[in-house]
Short mmCIF file of C-alpha atoms in Angstrom, two decimals:
data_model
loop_
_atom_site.label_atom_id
_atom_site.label_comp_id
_atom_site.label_asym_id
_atom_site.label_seq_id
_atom_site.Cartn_x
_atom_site.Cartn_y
_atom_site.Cartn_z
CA UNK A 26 0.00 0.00 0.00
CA UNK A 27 2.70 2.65 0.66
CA UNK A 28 4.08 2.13 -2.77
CA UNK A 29 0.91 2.48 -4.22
CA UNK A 30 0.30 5.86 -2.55
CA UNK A 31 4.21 6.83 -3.69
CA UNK A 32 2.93 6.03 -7.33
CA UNK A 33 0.10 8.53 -6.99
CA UNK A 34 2.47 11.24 -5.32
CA UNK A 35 5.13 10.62 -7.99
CA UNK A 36 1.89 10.96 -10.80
CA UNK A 37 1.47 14.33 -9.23
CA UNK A 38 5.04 15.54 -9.51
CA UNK A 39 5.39 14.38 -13.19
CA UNK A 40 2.10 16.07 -13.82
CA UNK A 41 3.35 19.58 -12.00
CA UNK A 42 6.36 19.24 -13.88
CA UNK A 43 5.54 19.15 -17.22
CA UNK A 44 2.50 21.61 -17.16
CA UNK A 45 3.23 24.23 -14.06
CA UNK A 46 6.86 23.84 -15.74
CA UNK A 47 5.51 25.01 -19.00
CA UNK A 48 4.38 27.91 -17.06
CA UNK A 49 6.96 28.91 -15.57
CA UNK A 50 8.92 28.50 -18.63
CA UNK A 51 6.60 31.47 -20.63
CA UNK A 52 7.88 33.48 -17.88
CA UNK A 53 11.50 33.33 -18.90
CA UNK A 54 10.65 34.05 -22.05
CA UNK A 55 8.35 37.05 -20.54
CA UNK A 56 11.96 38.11 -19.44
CA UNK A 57 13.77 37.66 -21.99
CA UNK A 58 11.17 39.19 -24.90
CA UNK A 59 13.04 42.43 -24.53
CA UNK A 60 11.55 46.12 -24.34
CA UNK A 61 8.15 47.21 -24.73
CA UNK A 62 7.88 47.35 -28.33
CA UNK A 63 9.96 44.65 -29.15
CA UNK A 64 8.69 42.38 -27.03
CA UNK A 65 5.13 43.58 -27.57
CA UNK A 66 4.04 40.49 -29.37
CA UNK A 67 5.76 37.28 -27.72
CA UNK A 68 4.20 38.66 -24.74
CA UNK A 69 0.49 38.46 -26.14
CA UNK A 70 0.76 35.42 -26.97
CA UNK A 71 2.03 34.60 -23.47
CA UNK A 72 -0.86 36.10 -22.32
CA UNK A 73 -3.41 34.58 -24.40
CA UNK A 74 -1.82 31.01 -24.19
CA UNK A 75 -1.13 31.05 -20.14
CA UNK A 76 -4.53 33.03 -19.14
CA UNK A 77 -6.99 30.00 -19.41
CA UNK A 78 -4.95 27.53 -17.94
CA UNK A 79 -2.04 28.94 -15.67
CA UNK A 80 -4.62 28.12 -12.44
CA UNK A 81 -5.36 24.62 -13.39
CA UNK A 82 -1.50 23.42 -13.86
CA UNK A 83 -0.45 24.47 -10.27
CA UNK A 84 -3.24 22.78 -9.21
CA UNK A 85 -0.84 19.44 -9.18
CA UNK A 86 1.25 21.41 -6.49
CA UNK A 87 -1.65 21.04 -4.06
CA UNK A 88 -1.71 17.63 -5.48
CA UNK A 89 1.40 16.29 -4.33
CA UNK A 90 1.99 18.60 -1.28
CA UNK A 91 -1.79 16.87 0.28
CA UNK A 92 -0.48 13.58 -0.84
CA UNK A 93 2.95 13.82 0.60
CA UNK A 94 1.84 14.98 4.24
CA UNK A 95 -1.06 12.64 4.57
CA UNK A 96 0.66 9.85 2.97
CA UNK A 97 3.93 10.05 4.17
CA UNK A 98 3.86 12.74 7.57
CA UNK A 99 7.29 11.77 8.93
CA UNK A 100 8.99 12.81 5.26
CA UNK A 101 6.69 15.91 4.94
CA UNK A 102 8.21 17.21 8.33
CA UNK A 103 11.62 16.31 7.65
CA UNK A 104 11.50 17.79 4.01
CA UNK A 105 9.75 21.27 5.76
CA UNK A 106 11.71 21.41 8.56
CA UNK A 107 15.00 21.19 6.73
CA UNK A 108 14.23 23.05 3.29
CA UNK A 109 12.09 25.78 4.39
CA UNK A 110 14.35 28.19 2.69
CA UNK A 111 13.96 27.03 -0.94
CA UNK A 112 10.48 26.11 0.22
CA UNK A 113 9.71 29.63 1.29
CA UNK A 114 10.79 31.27 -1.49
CA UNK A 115 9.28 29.10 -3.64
CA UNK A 116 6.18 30.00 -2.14
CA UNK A 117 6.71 33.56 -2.32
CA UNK A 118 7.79 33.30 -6.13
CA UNK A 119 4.30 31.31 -7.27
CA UNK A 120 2.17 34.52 -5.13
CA UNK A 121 4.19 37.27 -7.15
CA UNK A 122 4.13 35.05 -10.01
CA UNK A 123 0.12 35.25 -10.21
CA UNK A 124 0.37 38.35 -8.82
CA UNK A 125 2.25 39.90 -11.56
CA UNK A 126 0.74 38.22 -14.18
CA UNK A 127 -2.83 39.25 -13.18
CA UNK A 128 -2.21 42.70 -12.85
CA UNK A 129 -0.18 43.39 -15.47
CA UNK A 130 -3.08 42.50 -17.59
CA UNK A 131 -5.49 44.87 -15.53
CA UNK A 132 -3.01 47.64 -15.46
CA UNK A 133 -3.32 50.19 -18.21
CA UNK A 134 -0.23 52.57 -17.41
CA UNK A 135 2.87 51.63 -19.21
CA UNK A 136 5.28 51.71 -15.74
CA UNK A 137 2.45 49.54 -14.07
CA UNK A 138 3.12 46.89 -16.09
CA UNK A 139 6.65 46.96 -16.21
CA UNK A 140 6.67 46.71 -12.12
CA UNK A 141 3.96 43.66 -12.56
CA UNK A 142 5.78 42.12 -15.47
CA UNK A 143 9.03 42.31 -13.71
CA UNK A 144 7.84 40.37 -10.84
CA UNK A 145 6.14 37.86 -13.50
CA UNK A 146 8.98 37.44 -14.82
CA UNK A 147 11.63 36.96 -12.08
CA UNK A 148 9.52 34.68 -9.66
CA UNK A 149 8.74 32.53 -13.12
CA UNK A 150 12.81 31.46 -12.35
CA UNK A 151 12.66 31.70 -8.47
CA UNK A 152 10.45 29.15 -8.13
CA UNK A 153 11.35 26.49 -10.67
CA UNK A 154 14.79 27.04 -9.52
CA UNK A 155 14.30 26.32 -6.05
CA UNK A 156 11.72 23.28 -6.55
CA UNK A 157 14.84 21.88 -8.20
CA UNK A 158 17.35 22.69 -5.57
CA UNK A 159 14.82 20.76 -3.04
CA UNK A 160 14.71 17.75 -5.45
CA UNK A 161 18.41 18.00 -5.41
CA UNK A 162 18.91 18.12 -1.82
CA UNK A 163 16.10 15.55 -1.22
CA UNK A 164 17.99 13.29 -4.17
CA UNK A 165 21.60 13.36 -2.42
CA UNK A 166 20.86 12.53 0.81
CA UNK A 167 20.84 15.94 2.46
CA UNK A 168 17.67 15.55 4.19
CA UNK A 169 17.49 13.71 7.71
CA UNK A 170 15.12 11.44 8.74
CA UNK A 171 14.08 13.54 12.11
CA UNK A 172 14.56 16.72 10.01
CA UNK A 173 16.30 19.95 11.35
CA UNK A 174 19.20 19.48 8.99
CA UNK A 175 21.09 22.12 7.68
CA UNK A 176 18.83 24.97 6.80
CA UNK A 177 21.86 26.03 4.54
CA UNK A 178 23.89 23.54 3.01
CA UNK A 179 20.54 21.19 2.07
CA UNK A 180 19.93 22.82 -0.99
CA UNK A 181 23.29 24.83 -1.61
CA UNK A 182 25.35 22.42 -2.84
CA UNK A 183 26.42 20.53 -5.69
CA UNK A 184 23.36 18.51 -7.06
CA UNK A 185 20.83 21.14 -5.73
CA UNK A 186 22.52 23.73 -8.02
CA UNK A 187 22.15 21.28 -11.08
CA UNK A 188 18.42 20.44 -10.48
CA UNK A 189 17.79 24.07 -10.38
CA UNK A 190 19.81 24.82 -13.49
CA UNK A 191 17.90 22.13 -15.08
CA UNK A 192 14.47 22.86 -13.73
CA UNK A 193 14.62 26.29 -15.33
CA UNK A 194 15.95 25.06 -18.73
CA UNK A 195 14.02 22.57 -19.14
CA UNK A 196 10.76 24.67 -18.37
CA UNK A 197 11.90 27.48 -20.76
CA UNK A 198 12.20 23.98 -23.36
CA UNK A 199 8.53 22.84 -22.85
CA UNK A 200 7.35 26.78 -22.58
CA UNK A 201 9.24 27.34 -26.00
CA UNK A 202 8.11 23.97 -27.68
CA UNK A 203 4.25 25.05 -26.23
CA UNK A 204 4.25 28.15 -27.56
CA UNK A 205 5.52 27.28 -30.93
CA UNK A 206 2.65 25.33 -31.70
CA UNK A 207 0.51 27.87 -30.61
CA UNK A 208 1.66 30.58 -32.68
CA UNK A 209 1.43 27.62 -35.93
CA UNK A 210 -2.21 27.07 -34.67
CA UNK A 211 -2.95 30.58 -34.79
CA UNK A 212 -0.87 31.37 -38.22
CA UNK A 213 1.82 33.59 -36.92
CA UNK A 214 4.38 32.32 -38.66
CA UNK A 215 7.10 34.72 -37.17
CA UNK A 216 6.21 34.41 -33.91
CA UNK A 217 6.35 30.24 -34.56
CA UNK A 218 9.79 31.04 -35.59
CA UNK A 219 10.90 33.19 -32.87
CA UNK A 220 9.54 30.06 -30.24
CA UNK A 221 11.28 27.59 -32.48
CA UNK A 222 14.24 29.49 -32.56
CA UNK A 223 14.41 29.70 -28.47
CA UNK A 224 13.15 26.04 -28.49
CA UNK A 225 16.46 24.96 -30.17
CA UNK A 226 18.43 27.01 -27.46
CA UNK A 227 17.04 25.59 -24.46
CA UNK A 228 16.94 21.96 -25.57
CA UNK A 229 20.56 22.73 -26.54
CA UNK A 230 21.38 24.20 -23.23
CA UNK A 231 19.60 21.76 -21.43
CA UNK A 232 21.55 18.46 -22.90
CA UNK A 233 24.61 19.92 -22.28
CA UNK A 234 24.12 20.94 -18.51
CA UNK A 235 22.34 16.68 -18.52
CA UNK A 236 26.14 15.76 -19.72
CA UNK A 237 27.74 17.62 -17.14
CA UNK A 238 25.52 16.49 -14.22
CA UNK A 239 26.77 13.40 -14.91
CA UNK A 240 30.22 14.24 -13.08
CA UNK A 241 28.40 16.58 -10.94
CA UNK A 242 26.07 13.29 -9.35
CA UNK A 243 29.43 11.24 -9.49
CA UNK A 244 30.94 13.08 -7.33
CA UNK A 245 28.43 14.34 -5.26
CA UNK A 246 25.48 12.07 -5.59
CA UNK A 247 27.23 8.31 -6.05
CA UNK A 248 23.99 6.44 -5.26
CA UNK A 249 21.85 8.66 -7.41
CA UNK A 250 24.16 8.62 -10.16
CA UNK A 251 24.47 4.59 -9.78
CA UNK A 252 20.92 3.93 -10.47
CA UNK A 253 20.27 6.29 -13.07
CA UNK A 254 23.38 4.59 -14.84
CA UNK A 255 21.63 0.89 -14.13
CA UNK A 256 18.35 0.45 -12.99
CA UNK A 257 17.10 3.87 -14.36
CA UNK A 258 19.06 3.95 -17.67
CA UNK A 259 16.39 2.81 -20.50
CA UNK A 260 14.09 5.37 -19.05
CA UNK A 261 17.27 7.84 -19.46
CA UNK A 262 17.74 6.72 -23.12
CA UNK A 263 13.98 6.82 -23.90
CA UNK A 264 14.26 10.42 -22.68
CA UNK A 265 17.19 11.37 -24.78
CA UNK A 266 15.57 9.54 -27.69
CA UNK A 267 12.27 11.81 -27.27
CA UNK A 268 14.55 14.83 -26.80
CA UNK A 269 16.56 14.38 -29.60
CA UNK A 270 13.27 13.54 -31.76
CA UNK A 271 11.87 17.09 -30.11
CA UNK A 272 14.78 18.78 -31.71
CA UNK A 273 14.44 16.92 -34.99
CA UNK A 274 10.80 17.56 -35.34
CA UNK A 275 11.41 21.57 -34.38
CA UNK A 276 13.67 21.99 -37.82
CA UNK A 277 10.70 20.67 -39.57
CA UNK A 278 7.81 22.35 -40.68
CA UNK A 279 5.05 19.97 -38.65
CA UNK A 280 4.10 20.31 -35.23
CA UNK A 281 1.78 17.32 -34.88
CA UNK A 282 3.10 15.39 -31.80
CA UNK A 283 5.53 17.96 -30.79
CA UNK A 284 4.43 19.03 -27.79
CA UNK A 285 3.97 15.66 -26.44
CA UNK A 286 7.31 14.76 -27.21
CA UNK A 287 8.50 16.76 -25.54
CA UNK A 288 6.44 16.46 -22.58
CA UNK A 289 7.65 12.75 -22.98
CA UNK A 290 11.14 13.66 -22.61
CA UNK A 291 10.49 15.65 -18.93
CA UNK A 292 7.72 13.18 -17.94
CA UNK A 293 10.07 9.96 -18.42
CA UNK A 294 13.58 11.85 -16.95
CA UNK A 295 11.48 12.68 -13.63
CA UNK A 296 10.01 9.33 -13.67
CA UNK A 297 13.66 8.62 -14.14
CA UNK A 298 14.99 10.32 -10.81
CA UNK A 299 11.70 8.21 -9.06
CA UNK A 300 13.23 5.16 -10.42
CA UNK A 301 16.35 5.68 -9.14
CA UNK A 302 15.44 7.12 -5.93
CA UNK A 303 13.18 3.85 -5.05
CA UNK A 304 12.45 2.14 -2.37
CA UNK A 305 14.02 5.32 -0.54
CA UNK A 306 12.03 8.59 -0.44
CA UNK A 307 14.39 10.63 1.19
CA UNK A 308 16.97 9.97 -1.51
CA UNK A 309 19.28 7.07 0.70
CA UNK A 310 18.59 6.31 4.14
CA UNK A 311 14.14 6.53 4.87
CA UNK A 312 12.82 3.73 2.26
CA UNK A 313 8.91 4.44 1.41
CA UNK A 314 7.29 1.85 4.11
CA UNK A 315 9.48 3.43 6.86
CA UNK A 316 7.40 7.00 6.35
CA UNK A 317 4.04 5.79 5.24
CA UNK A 318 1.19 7.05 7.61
CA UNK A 319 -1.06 3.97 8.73
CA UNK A 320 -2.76 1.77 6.17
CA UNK A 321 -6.21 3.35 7.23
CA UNK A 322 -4.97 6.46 5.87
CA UNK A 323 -3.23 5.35 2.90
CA UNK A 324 -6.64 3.51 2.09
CA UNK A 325 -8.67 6.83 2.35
CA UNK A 326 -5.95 9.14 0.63
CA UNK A 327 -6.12 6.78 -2.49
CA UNK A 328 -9.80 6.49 -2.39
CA UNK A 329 -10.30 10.60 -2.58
CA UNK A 330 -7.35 10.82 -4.99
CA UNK A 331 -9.35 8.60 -7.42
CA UNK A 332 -12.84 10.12 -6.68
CA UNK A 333 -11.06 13.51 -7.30
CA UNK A 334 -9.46 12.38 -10.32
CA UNK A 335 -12.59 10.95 -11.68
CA UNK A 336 -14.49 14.57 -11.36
CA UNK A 337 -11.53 16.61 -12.26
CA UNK A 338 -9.64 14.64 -14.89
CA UNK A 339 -12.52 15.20 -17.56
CA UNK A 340 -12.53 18.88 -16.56
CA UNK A 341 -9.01 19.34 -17.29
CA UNK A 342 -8.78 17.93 -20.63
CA UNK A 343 -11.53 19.80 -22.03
CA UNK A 344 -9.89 22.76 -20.55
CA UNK A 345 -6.96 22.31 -22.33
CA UNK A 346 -8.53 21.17 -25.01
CA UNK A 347 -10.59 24.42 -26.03
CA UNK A 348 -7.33 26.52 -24.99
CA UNK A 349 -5.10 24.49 -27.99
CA UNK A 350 -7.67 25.36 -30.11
CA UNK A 351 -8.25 28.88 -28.99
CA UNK A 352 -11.78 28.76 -27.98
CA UNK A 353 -11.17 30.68 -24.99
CA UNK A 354 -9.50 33.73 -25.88
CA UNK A 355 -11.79 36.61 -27.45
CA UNK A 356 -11.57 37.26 -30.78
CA UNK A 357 -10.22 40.39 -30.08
CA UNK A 358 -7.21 39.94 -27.86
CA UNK A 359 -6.59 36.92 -30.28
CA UNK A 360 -6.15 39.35 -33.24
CA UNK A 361 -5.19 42.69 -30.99
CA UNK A 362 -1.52 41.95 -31.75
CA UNK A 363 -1.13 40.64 -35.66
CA UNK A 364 0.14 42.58 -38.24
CA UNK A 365 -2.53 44.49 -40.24
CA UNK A 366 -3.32 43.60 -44.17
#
């Protein structure tokens, strides 16, 4: 039964990663679009693409957090008690983050929405950054069983810095990848370029930081590194496969299956780290039966986790189905931004 429950937390985190990451990952770009003018464009369709859904994705962060406290209480204290730092800011990037976002769209002064955007922008890489660091320090060992470890040195260190290097690369590569296809879909061919362009980039980026974490875990993460290099490795080359046929299908001109690709490439390195991680969930020394809360509760937490799913699940996909097509932005903040005949 505690394995079972583990499954449905680890569902959770592969879900948060590859759609809240998406999110986060528009807000790089948000950053990066440059000034006002220039970046006047990119950022519509940030804006159009994010508004219907941005909610719904972070919705999997409730997801796991219920699932790892009632599931698993003695890891959910040692985890908060020792990585409330990352934690905390983490927390404080995902309120400026919708903070930012949803004023910058009510604001109507030009300085306004710099302020708002700026915060948009900056806690859209404070908070990917630092759920990374906390995989990292969760991954190598650095959190105790009884908690109170080092507030400091838990997710400042070797293999925290690489999951949060990674974390924000590879959300800027599913934003990128996401938004892509959504400028095809709504026939702005320079804007798909501009996405596919920055898609490229970050998938570039991000297998060359995946090569160097390889001597980065060595060193610093031996167990880790072990069992992604043995137990975990097909789901590793299955993920380099998908990433490589991500970058393929991005120098073409079709975008069918492209986003899930990519998706498949996140989803399946993720499910990688679980893999390797197993049977411990606090990376090498608290194995998953050790921390389970008592069967009675493991039995109810599954039962509302599939009720839930069953009422929400439907909901979701038809969400995100009417936003690929566009049905939910207005025909005039869908065309506010082309070019005119």
């Amino acid at each position: 039964m505690p394995e079972l429950v583990a499954v449905f937390l680890f569902i959770g985190v592969i879900a948060y990663a590859v759609l809240g990451g998406a999110d986060f990952g528009a807000g790089f770009w948000d950053l990066t679009a440059g000034g006002a003018e220039r970046g006047r464009r990119p950022r519509h369709l940030i804006d159009t693409s994010l508004g219907p859904v941005w909610e719904a994705n972070h919705t999997w962060l409730v997801y796991c957090l219920v699932f790892l406290w009632s599931g698993f209480p003695t890891a959910f204290t040692a985890i908060t008690t020792t990585l409330y730092v990352p934690l905390g800011l983490a927390a404080l990037g995902i309120v400026l983050r919708g903070a930012g976002f949803a004023f910058r769209k009510a604001s109507l002064r030009t300085p306004e929405q710099r302020v708002y955007g700026a915060a948009f922008a900056l806690s859209s890489l404070l908070a990917p950054y630092c759920f990374g660091s906390i995989a990292g320090g969760i991954a190598s060992g650095r959190v105790p069983a009884g908690g109170n470890g080092d507030a400091i040195t838990s997710w400042l260190n070797p293999t925290s810095v690489l999951g949060g290097v990674l974390a924000v690369l590879v959300c800027a590569y599913l934003a990128a990848v996401y938004l892509h296809v959504a400028a095809e879909r709504q026939h702005e061919p320079g804007l798909a370029r501009y996405f596919r362009d920055r898609a490229l980039l970050a998938g570039l980026l991000t297998g060359a930081v995946s090569i160097a974490g390889i001597f980065v875990l060595r060193h610093d993460a031996p167990r880790l590194f072990h069992q992604l290099s043995h137990r975990a490795l097909p789901l590793v080359l299955v993920a380099a496969l998908c990433g490589v046929a991500g970058m393929v299908m991005l120098r073409g001109t079709r975008t069918s299956g492209l986003r899930a690709t990519a998706a498949a490439a996140v989803a399946l390195i993720v499910l990688g780290w679980g893999v390797a991680q197993y049977p411990y969930l606090l990376g090498t020394h608290v194995e998953i039966p050790e921390a389970a809360a008592p069967n009675a509760t493991l039995w109810v937490t599954v039962g509302v986790a599939i009720v839930a799913g069953l009422l929400i699940l439907p909901s979701l996909v038809l969400l995100f189905r009417l936003a690929g097509r566009g049905r939910l932005i207005p025909a005039d903040h869908a065309s506010a931004d082309r070019p005119g005949p």
